[in-house]
CSV table of C-alpha atoms and ligand atoms in Angstrom, one decimal:
chain,number,residue,atom,x,y,z
T,102,MET,CA,-5.3,-36.0,-12.6
T,103,ILE,CA,-4.6,-33.0,-10.5
T,104,ARG,CA,-1.9,-30.6,-11.4
T,105,SER,CA,-1.1,-27.0,-10.9
T,106,LYS,CA,-1.7,-24.2,-13.1
T,107,ILE,CA,-0.6,-20.5,-13.1
T,108,LEU,CA,-4.1,-18.6,-12.9
T,109,SER,CA,-2.7,-15.2,-13.1
T,110,THR,CA,0.3,-12.8,-12.8
T,111,GLY,CA,1.0,-9.5,-11.2
T,112,MET,CA,4.1,-7.3,-11.0
T,113,TYR,CA,5.2,-3.8,-9.4
T,114,VAL,CA,8.2,-1.7,-9.8
T,115,PRO,CA,8.9,1.3,-7.7
T,116,PRO,CA,8.4,4.7,-9.7
T,117,LYS,CA,12.0,5.9,-9.4
T,118,ILE,CA,14.0,5.1,-12.5
T,119,LEU,CA,17.9,5.2,-12.5
T,120,LYS,CA,19.5,5.4,-15.9
T,121,ASN,CA,23.0,4.0,-16.4
T,122,ALA,CA,24.3,7.5,-16.5
T,123,ASP,CA,22.6,8.3,-13.4
T,124,LEU,CA,25.0,5.9,-11.6
T,125,SER,CA,28.0,8.0,-12.6
T,126,ALA,CA,27.1,10.4,-9.9
T,127,PHE,CA,28.4,8.0,-7.1
T,128,MET,CA,30.7,5.7,-9.0
T,129,ASP,CA,33.1,5.5,-11.9
T,130,THR,CA,30.9,3.8,-14.3
T,131,SER,CA,29.4,4.5,-17.8
T,132,ASP,CA,26.4,3.8,-19.9
T,133,GLU,CA,28.5,2.2,-22.5
T,134,TRP,CA,30.3,-0.1,-20.2
T,135,ILE,CA,26.9,-1.4,-18.6
T,136,LYS,CA,25.0,-1.8,-21.7
T,137,GLN,CA,27.7,-3.5,-23.8
T,138,ARG,CA,28.5,-6.0,-20.9
T,139,THR,CA,24.9,-6.7,-19.8
T,140,GLY,CA,22.1,-5.3,-22.0
T,141,ILE,CA,21.1,-3.2,-19.0
T,142,GLU,CA,19.7,0.5,-19.8
T,143,GLN,CA,17.9,1.4,-16.6
T,144,ARG,CA,16.6,0.0,-13.2
T,145,HIS,CA,13.9,1.0,-10.6
T,146,TRP,CA,15.1,1.7,-7.1
T,147,VAL,CA,12.9,2.4,-4.0
T,148,GLU,CA,12.7,5.4,-2.0
T,149,VAL,CA,14.2,5.0,1.3
T,150,GLY,CA,11.8,3.1,3.7
T,151,THR,CA,10.1,1.0,1.0
T,152,THR,CA,10.7,-2.7,1.9
T,153,THR,CA,10.5,-6.1,-0.2
T,154,SER,CA,7.2,-7.1,1.4
T,155,ASP,CA,5.9,-3.5,0.2
T,156,LEU,CA,6.7,-4.3,-3.4
T,157,ALA,CA,5.6,-8.0,-2.9
T,158,LEU,CA,2.3,-6.6,-1.7
T,159,GLU,CA,1.5,-4.7,-4.8
T,160,ALA,CA,2.6,-7.6,-7.1
T,161,SER,CA,0.6,-9.8,-5.0
T,162,LEU,CA,-2.7,-7.7,-5.2
T,163,ALA,CA,-2.4,-7.5,-9.0
T,164,ALA,CA,-2.1,-11.3,-9.4
T,165,ILE,CA,-5.0,-11.9,-6.8
T,166,SER,CA,-7.1,-9.4,-8.8
T,167,ASN,CA,-6.1,-10.8,-12.2
T,168,ALA,CA,-7.0,-14.3,-11.0
T,169,GLY,CA,-10.5,-13.0,-10.3
T,170,ILE,CA,-10.2,-14.5,-6.7
T,171,LYS,CA,-10.6,-13.3,-3.2
T,172,LYS,CA,-7.3,-13.0,-1.0
T,173,GLU,CA,-9.4,-15.1,1.4
T,174,GLU,CA,-9.2,-18.2,-1.0
T,175,LEU,CA,-5.4,-18.3,-0.7
T,176,ASP,CA,-4.2,-21.5,0.9
T,177,MET,CA,-0.5,-20.6,1.4
T,178,ILE,CA,2.0,-17.9,0.6
T,179,ILE,CA,5.5,-18.6,-0.8
T,180,LEU,CA,8.0,-15.7,-1.2
T,181,ALA,CA,11.2,-15.8,-2.8
T,182,THR,CA,13.9,-13.1,-1.8
T,183,LEU,CA,17.4,-12.5,-1.3
T,184,SER,CA,16.8,-9.1,0.3
T,185,PRO,CA,14.4,-9.8,3.2
T,186,ASP,CA,12.8,-6.9,5.4
T,187,HIS,CA,14.4,-8.4,8.3
T,188,GLU,CA,16.8,-11.1,9.1
T,189,PHE,CA,13.9,-12.8,10.7
T,190,PRO,CA,11.2,-13.3,10.7
T,191,GLY,CA,10.7,-14.3,7.1
T,192,THR,CA,9.4,-11.8,4.7
T,193,ALA,CA,6.5,-14.0,3.8
T,194,CYS,CA,5.2,-13.1,7.2
T,195,PHE,CA,5.3,-9.5,6.7
T,196,LEU,CA,3.5,-9.8,3.3
T,197,GLN,CA,0.9,-11.9,5.0
T,198,LYS,CA,0.3,-9.2,7.7
T,199,LYS,CA,-0.1,-6.6,4.9
T,200,LEU,CA,-2.3,-8.7,2.7
T,201,GLN,CA,-4.4,-9.5,6.0
T,202,VAL,CA,-4.9,-13.2,5.2
T,203,PRO,CA,-3.7,-14.7,8.6
T,204,LEU,CA,-3.4,-18.2,9.6
T,205,ILE,CA,-2.3,-19.7,6.4
T,206,PRO,CA,1.2,-20.8,6.1
T,207,ALA,CA,3.8,-18.2,4.9
T,208,LEU,CA,7.2,-19.5,3.7
T,209,ASP,CA,10.3,-17.9,2.5
T,210,VAL,CA,12.6,-19.3,-0.1
T,211,ARG,CA,16.2,-18.1,-0.1
T,212,GLN,CA,17.4,-19.4,-3.4
T,213,GLN,CA,18.3,-16.1,-5.0
T,214,CYS,CA,18.1,-15.9,-8.6
T,215,THR,CA,16.2,-19.4,-8.8
T,216,GLY,CA,14.1,-18.6,-5.9
T,217,PHE,CA,10.8,-18.2,-8.1
T,218,ILE,CA,11.3,-21.4,-9.7
T,219,TYR,CA,12.2,-23.3,-6.2
T,220,GLY,CA,9.0,-21.4,-5.0
T,221,LEU,CA,6.8,-22.6,-8.0
T,222,SER,CA,8.2,-26.3,-7.5
T,223,ILE,CA,7.3,-26.4,-3.7
T,224,ALA,CA,3.7,-24.8,-4.5
T,225,ASP,CA,3.4,-27.4,-7.1
T,226,GLN,CA,4.0,-30.3,-4.8
T,227,PHE,CA,1.4,-29.1,-2.3
T,228,ILE,CA,-1.2,-28.8,-5.0
T,229,ARG,CA,-0.4,-32.2,-6.8
T,230,THR,CA,-0.9,-33.9,-3.3
T,231,GLY,CA,-4.3,-32.3,-2.9
T,232,THR,CA,-2.9,-30.5,0.4
T,233,TYR,CA,-3.9,-27.0,-1.1
T,234,LYS,CA,-5.8,-25.5,-4.0
T,235,LYS,CA,-4.5,-21.8,-4.3
T,236,ILE,CA,-1.0,-20.7,-3.4
T,237,LEU,CA,0.4,-17.2,-3.9
T,238,VAL,CA,4.1,-17.5,-5.3
T,239,VAL,CA,5.9,-14.1,-5.2
T,240,GLY,CA,9.5,-13.1,-6.1
T,241,ALA,CA,10.4,-9.6,-4.5
T,242,GLU,CA,13.6,-7.7,-4.1
T,243,VAL,CA,14.7,-4.4,-2.5
T,244,HIS,CA,18.5,-4.6,-3.7
T,245,SER,CA,19.0,-0.9,-3.7
T,246,ALA,CA,19.4,-0.7,0.0
T,247,GLY,CA,22.1,-3.5,0.1
T,248,LEU,CA,24.3,-2.3,-2.6
T,249,GLU,CA,27.7,-0.7,-2.3
T,250,LYS,CA,27.2,2.6,-4.0
T,251,SER,CA,30.6,3.5,-4.8
T,252,THR,CA,33.4,2.5,-7.2
T,253,SER,CA,34.5,-0.6,-5.3
T,254,GLY,CA,31.0,-1.9,-5.6
T,255,ARG,CA,30.3,-1.2,-9.1
T,256,GLU,CA,30.8,-4.6,-10.7
T,257,VAL,CA,27.8,-5.8,-8.5
T,258,THR,CA,25.7,-2.5,-8.0
T,259,VAL,CA,24.9,-1.7,-11.6
T,260,LEU,CA,23.4,-5.3,-12.2
T,261,PHE,CA,20.5,-5.1,-9.8
T,262,GLY,CA,17.0,-3.3,-9.6
T,263,ASP,CA,14.0,-3.4,-7.1
T,264,GLY,CA,10.8,-5.1,-8.2
T,265,ALA,CA,8.3,-7.7,-7.5
T,266,GLY,CA,6.3,-10.2,-9.6
T,267,ALA,CA,3.7,-12.7,-8.4
T,268,VAL,CA,1.4,-15.7,-9.6
T,269,VAL,CA,-1.5,-17.5,-8.2
T,270,LEU,CA,-1.0,-21.2,-8.7
T,271,GLY,CA,-4.1,-23.2,-8.6
T,272,ALA,CA,-5.2,-26.7,-8.7
T,273,THR,CA,-6.6,-28.1,-12.2
T,274,GLU,CA,-8.0,-31.3,-13.4
T,275,VAL,CA,-5.8,-32.1,-16.5
T,276,THR,CA,-7.4,-34.6,-18.9
T,277,GLU,CA,-5.5,-33.8,-22.0
T,278,LEU,CA,-1.8,-34.0,-21.1
T,279,LYS,CA,-0.5,-32.3,-24.4
T,280,SER,CA,-2.8,-29.5,-24.6
T,281,ASP,CA,-4.5,-28.6,-21.2
T,282,SER,CA,-2.9,-25.7,-19.6
T,283,TYR,CA,-0.6,-26.8,-16.5
T,284,LEU,CA,2.7,-26.9,-15.0
T,285,TYR,CA,4.6,-29.8,-16.7
T,286,SER,CA,7.6,-30.2,-14.3
T,287,THR,CA,10.1,-28.2,-12.3
T,288,HIS,CA,13.9,-29.2,-12.0
T,289,LEU,CA,16.1,-27.9,-9.2
T,290,HIS,CA,19.7,-27.9,-8.4
T,291,ALA,CA,22.2,-26.5,-6.2
T,292,ASP,CA,26.1,-26.7,-5.7
T,293,GLY,CA,27.1,-25.1,-2.4
T,294,THR,CA,30.8,-25.5,-3.5
T,295,TYR,CA,30.3,-22.1,-4.9
T,296,ALA,CA,28.3,-20.5,-2.3
T,297,GLU,CA,31.2,-17.9,-1.7
T,298,GLU,CA,31.5,-16.9,-5.3
T,299,LEU,CA,28.3,-14.6,-5.1
T,300,TRP,CA,27.4,-13.8,-1.5
T,301,THR,CA,27.5,-11.2,1.4
T,302,PRO,CA,30.5,-12.4,3.6
T,303,SER,CA,28.9,-11.0,6.9
T,304,GLY,CA,25.8,-11.7,8.8
T,305,THR,CA,24.4,-14.7,11.1
T,306,GLY,CA,26.9,-17.4,11.9
T,307,MET,CA,30.2,-15.7,10.9
T,308,LYS,CA,33.2,-16.4,13.0
T,309,GLU,CA,32.6,-13.1,14.9
T,310,LYS,CA,31.5,-12.6,18.7
T,311,ASP,CA,28.5,-10.5,17.4
T,312,ARG,CA,26.2,-10.9,14.4
T,313,MET,CA,27.3,-7.6,13.1
T,314,THR,CA,30.7,-5.8,13.9
T,315,ILE,CA,32.1,-2.3,13.1
T,316,LYS,CA,34.9,-4.2,11.6
T,317,GLN,CA,32.7,-5.7,9.0
T,318,ILE,CA,31.2,-2.4,8.1
T,319,GLU,CA,34.6,-1.0,7.8
T,320,ASN,CA,36.2,-3.9,5.6
T,321,GLY,CA,33.1,-3.8,3.4
T,322,ALA,CA,32.1,-7.4,4.3
T,323,ILE,CA,28.5,-6.2,4.6
T,324,TRP,CA,28.2,-5.5,0.9
T,325,PRO,CA,27.6,-8.4,-1.7
T,326,LYS,CA,30.7,-9.7,-3.5
T,327,MET,CA,30.7,-11.5,-6.9
T,328,ASN,CA,33.3,-13.4,-9.1
T,329,GLY,CA,31.5,-12.3,-12.2
T,330,LYS,CA,33.5,-14.4,-14.4
T,331,ALA,CA,32.8,-17.5,-12.3
T,332,VAL,CA,29.2,-16.8,-12.3
T,333,PHE,CA,28.9,-16.2,-16.0
T,334,VAL,CA,30.9,-19.3,-17.0
T,335,HIS,CA,28.8,-21.6,-14.8
T,336,ALA,CA,25.3,-19.9,-15.8
T,337,VAL,CA,26.1,-20.6,-19.7
T,338,LYS,CA,26.8,-24.3,-18.7
T,339,ARG,CA,24.0,-24.7,-16.1
T,340,MET,CA,21.1,-23.2,-17.8
T,341,PRO,CA,21.3,-25.0,-21.1
T,342,GLU,CA,21.9,-28.3,-19.2
T,343,VAL,CA,18.7,-27.7,-16.9
T,344,LEU,CA,16.5,-26.8,-19.9
T,345,ILE,CA,17.6,-30.1,-21.5
T,346,GLU,CA,16.7,-31.9,-18.6
T,347,ALA,CA,13.2,-30.3,-18.6
T,348,LEU,CA,12.8,-30.8,-22.2
T,349,GLU,CA,13.8,-34.5,-22.1
T,350,LYS,CA,11.5,-35.2,-19.1
T,351,ASN,CA,8.6,-34.0,-21.0
T,352,GLU,CA,9.8,-35.6,-24.5
T,353,LEU,CA,9.7,-32.2,-26.0
T,354,LYS,CA,12.3,-30.4,-28.4
T,355,ILE,CA,13.5,-26.9,-28.2
T,356,GLU,CA,11.4,-26.0,-31.1
T,357,ASP,CA,8.2,-27.2,-29.4
T,358,ILE,CA,8.5,-24.2,-26.9
T,359,ASP,CA,6.7,-21.0,-28.0
T,360,LEU,CA,8.1,-18.7,-25.6
T,361,PHE,CA,11.2,-18.7,-23.2
T,362,VAL,CA,11.0,-16.6,-20.2
T,363,PHE,CA,14.7,-16.7,-18.9
T,364,HIS,CA,16.0,-15.2,-15.4
T,365,GLN,CA,17.4,-11.8,-16.4
T,366,ALA,CA,21.0,-11.6,-15.3
T,367,ASN,CA,22.7,-10.5,-18.3
T,368,LEU,CA,21.7,-10.2,-22.0
T,369,ARG,CA,24.7,-11.9,-22.9
T,370,ILE,CA,24.1,-15.1,-20.9
T,371,ILE,CA,20.6,-15.2,-22.7
T,372,ASP,CA,22.2,-14.5,-26.1
T,373,MET,CA,24.7,-17.5,-25.6
T,374,ILE,CA,21.7,-19.9,-24.8
T,375,ALA,CA,19.9,-18.5,-27.7
T,376,LYS,CA,22.8,-19.2,-30.0
T,377,GLN,CA,23.4,-22.6,-28.7
T,378,PHE,CA,20.1,-23.8,-29.2
T,379,ASN,CA,19.3,-21.7,-32.3
T,380,ILE,CA,16.3,-20.1,-30.6
T,381,PRO,CA,14.9,-17.1,-32.7
T,382,GLU,CA,14.7,-13.9,-30.9
T,383,GLU,CA,11.0,-13.5,-31.0
T,384,LYS,CA,10.6,-16.4,-29.0
T,385,ILE,CA,12.8,-14.9,-26.0
T,386,PHE,CA,11.0,-12.4,-23.8
T,387,ASN,CA,13.6,-10.2,-22.1
T,388,THR,CA,13.2,-7.4,-19.4
T,389,ILE,CA,16.5,-6.7,-18.1
T,390,GLN,CA,17.0,-3.7,-20.4
T,391,LYS,CA,14.4,-1.9,-18.2
T,392,TYR,CA,14.3,-3.4,-14.7
T,393,ALA,CA,18.1,-4.9,-14.7
T,394,ASN,CA,18.5,-8.0,-12.6
T,395,THR,CA,15.5,-8.1,-9.9
T,396,THR,CA,16.9,-11.8,-8.7
T,397,ALA,CA,13.8,-13.5,-7.7
T,398,ALA,CA,11.3,-11.4,-9.5
T,399,THR,CA,12.8,-11.5,-13.1
T,400,ILE,CA,10.7,-14.4,-14.0
T,401,PRO,CA,7.1,-13.5,-12.7
T,402,ILE,CA,7.8,-10.0,-13.9
T,403,GLY,CA,8.6,-11.2,-17.4
T,404,LEU,CA,5.4,-13.6,-17.4
T,405,ASP,CA,3.2,-10.6,-16.4
T,406,GLU,CA,4.9,-8.2,-19.0
T,407,ALA,CA,4.4,-11.1,-21.6
T,408,VAL,CA,1.0,-11.4,-20.9
T,409,ARG,CA,0.1,-7.7,-21.0
T,410,ALA,CA,2.1,-7.3,-24.3
T,411,GLY,CA,0.1,-9.8,-25.9
T,412,LYS,CA,3.1,-12.1,-26.3
T,413,LEU,CA,2.1,-14.8,-23.8
T,414,LYS,CA,-1.4,-16.3,-24.8
T,415,LYS,CA,-3.5,-19.4,-23.7
T,416,GLY,CA,-2.2,-22.7,-25.2
T,417,MET,CA,1.5,-21.5,-25.6
T,418,LEU,CA,4.2,-23.8,-24.4
T,419,VAL,CA,6.6,-21.9,-21.9
T,420,ALA,CA,10.0,-22.6,-20.6
T,421,SER,CA,11.8,-20.8,-18.0
T,422,ALA,CA,15.5,-21.4,-16.6
T,423,ALA,CA,17.5,-19.6,-13.9
T,424,PHE,CA,20.9,-19.7,-12.4
T,425,GLY,CA,22.3,-17.6,-9.5
T,426,SER,CA,24.0,-17.4,-6.1
T,427,GLY,CA,24.4,-20.7,-4.1
T,428,PHE,CA,25.0,-21.7,-6.9
T,429,THR,CA,21.5,-22.7,-7.6
T,430,TRP,CA,19.8,-23.3,-11.1
T,431,ALA,CA,16.4,-24.6,-12.0
T,432,SER,CA,13.8,-24.9,-14.9
T,433,ALA,CA,10.2,-25.2,-15.4
T,434,ILE,CA,8.0,-26.1,-18.4
T,435,TYR,CA,4.4,-25.1,-18.4
T,436,ARG,CA,1.6,-24.8,-20.9
T,437,TRP,CA,-0.2,-21.3,-20.5
Z,632,LIG,N1,31.7,0.2,-14.9
Z,632,LIG,C1,32.7,0.3,-15.5
Z,632,LIG,N2,33.7,-0.8,-15.2
Z,632,LIG,C2,33.6,-1.8,-14.5
Z,632,LIG,C3,32.2,-1.9,-13.8
Z,632,LIG,C4,31.4,-0.9,-14.0
Z,632,LIG,N3,30.2,-1.0,-13.4
Z,632,LIG,N4,32.5,-3.2,-13.2
Z,632,LIG,C5,33.8,-3.6,-13.5
Z,632,LIG,N5,34.2,-2.7,-14.3
Z,632,LIG,C6,35.7,-2.9,-14.7
Z,632,LIG,C7,36.4,-3.9,-13.8
Z,632,LIG,O1,37.1,-3.0,-12.7
Z,632,LIG,C8,37.5,-4.4,-14.8
Z,632,LIG,O2,38.5,-3.6,-14.9
Z,632,LIG,P1,40.0,-4.0,-15.1
Z,632,LIG,O3,39.9,-4.8,-16.6
Z,632,LIG,O4,40.8,-2.7,-15.3
Z,632,LIG,O5,40.5,-4.6,-14.0
Z,632,LIG,C9,36.7,-4.5,-16.1
Z,632,LIG,O6,35.6,-3.8,-16.1
Z,632,LIG,C10,36.3,-6.0,-16.1
Z,632,LIG,O7,35.6,-6.1,-17.5
Z,632,LIG,P2,35.5,-7.5,-18.2
Z,632,LIG,O8,36.3,-8.5,-17.7
Z,632,LIG,O9,35.3,-7.1,-19.6
Z,632,LIG,O10,33.9,-7.7,-17.4
Z,632,LIG,P3,33.1,-9.0,-18.0
Z,632,LIG,O11,33.0,-9.0,-19.3
Z,632,LIG,O12,33.7,-10.1,-17.1
Z,632,LIG,O13,31.7,-8.5,-17.4
Z,632,LIG,C11,30.0,-9.0,-15.6
Z,632,LIG,C12,31.4,-8.4,-15.9
Z,632,LIG,C13,29.2,-8.0,-16.5
Z,632,LIG,C14,29.9,-8.8,-14.1
Z,632,LIG,C15,30.2,-10.3,-16.1
Z,632,LIG,O14,31.0,-11.0,-15.4
Z,632,LIG,C16,28.6,-11.0,-15.8
Z,632,LIG,O15,27.8,-10.6,-16.2
Z,632,LIG,N6,28.7,-12.2,-14.8
Z,632,LIG,C17,27.5,-12.7,-14.4
Z,632,LIG,C18,26.9,-11.9,-13.5
Z,632,LIG,C19,25.4,-12.6,-13.0
Z,632,LIG,O16,25.0,-13.2,-13.9
Z,632,LIG,N7,25.2,-12.3,-11.9
Z,632,LIG,C20,23.8,-12.7,-11.4
Z,632,LIG,C21,23.6,-13.7,-10.7
Z,632,LIG,S1,22.7,-12.9,-9.5
Z,632,LIG,C22,22.0,-13.6,-8.2
Z,632,LIG,O17,21.9,-14.8,-8.3
Z,632,LIG,C23,21.8,-12.7,-7.3
């Protein structure tokens, strides 16, 4: 039986670190408020001029090298981001150019915090059907260029960091369903009813004569807006729901999972899930303290860090779940 397997991981964050207190230079906020509400202590932000595909390139090269393959062996690139280099073409095309692997398909996924699991799921379908053998799946974000760096944007701005994570997904012959390393299943959902609860109001298709207007800049429609409470309430409902869906599909119990690598939006969301399922602290791998919310990149960054920290080892059963703008939510279960 052909299934897909995560062959390797890689990650990259830009060197510049902003501690919570550093944000007080341009907005009314405090280390105490941010840490208490979210668990975030710092984030990495790029220097002006560095783009999402630049970060994606570094993470991809690390994943390719860790897989011990040549980049020419890749059959496809899937890149999840909410902060594309340009409105068009897709950032996966810019990454492909920088990676110098022409002709293979390069696909953007625009599912925000859930983007990496959506990407993993798409890659998995191509591999299960035998269409492709090796697919690069990347989550990458340069949020800092798109955040309102003043007090009126503080509720959103303090939450986000820049970074990229990548995996190489490869075809594998599975003979032992309960012990071989492979991606068991992915579960995807969306509810566009809530599309405007976390979004950027301006942009293509707005009811304006032009795609971008001075009015949109002046009234702040170019910056992300979030109904934080609505996001929180839906996240603590949907993430457990989709985690249960994945467990039931695979006839597993929560205790069977060795490591949880959740999307990193807010430590309080993860703590609530841990409490609900009685998950011991040592089974959850968090990175939000260091990197804040890097949206599509949080899960591949978490996987890479967990591997390098010796917390994620061959044979372990891993579960991931994510929730974000759209609203979208998803889960995945895989044996490492
Ligand atoms: N610093 C200081 N004060 C702030 C800040 C800040 N950065 N941001 C907001 N505040 C103030 C508000 O103005 C408000 O003040 P007021 O009470 O005087 O009106 C107050 O803090 C709000 O405080 P709380 O209601 O206690 O805030 P809450 O506990 O709801 O936390 C938060 C807000 C952290 C945003 C929370 O709602 C949350 O985490 N929501 C989920 C966010 C999320 O997960 N987003 C990610 C999905 S991302 C994606 O898909 C791209």
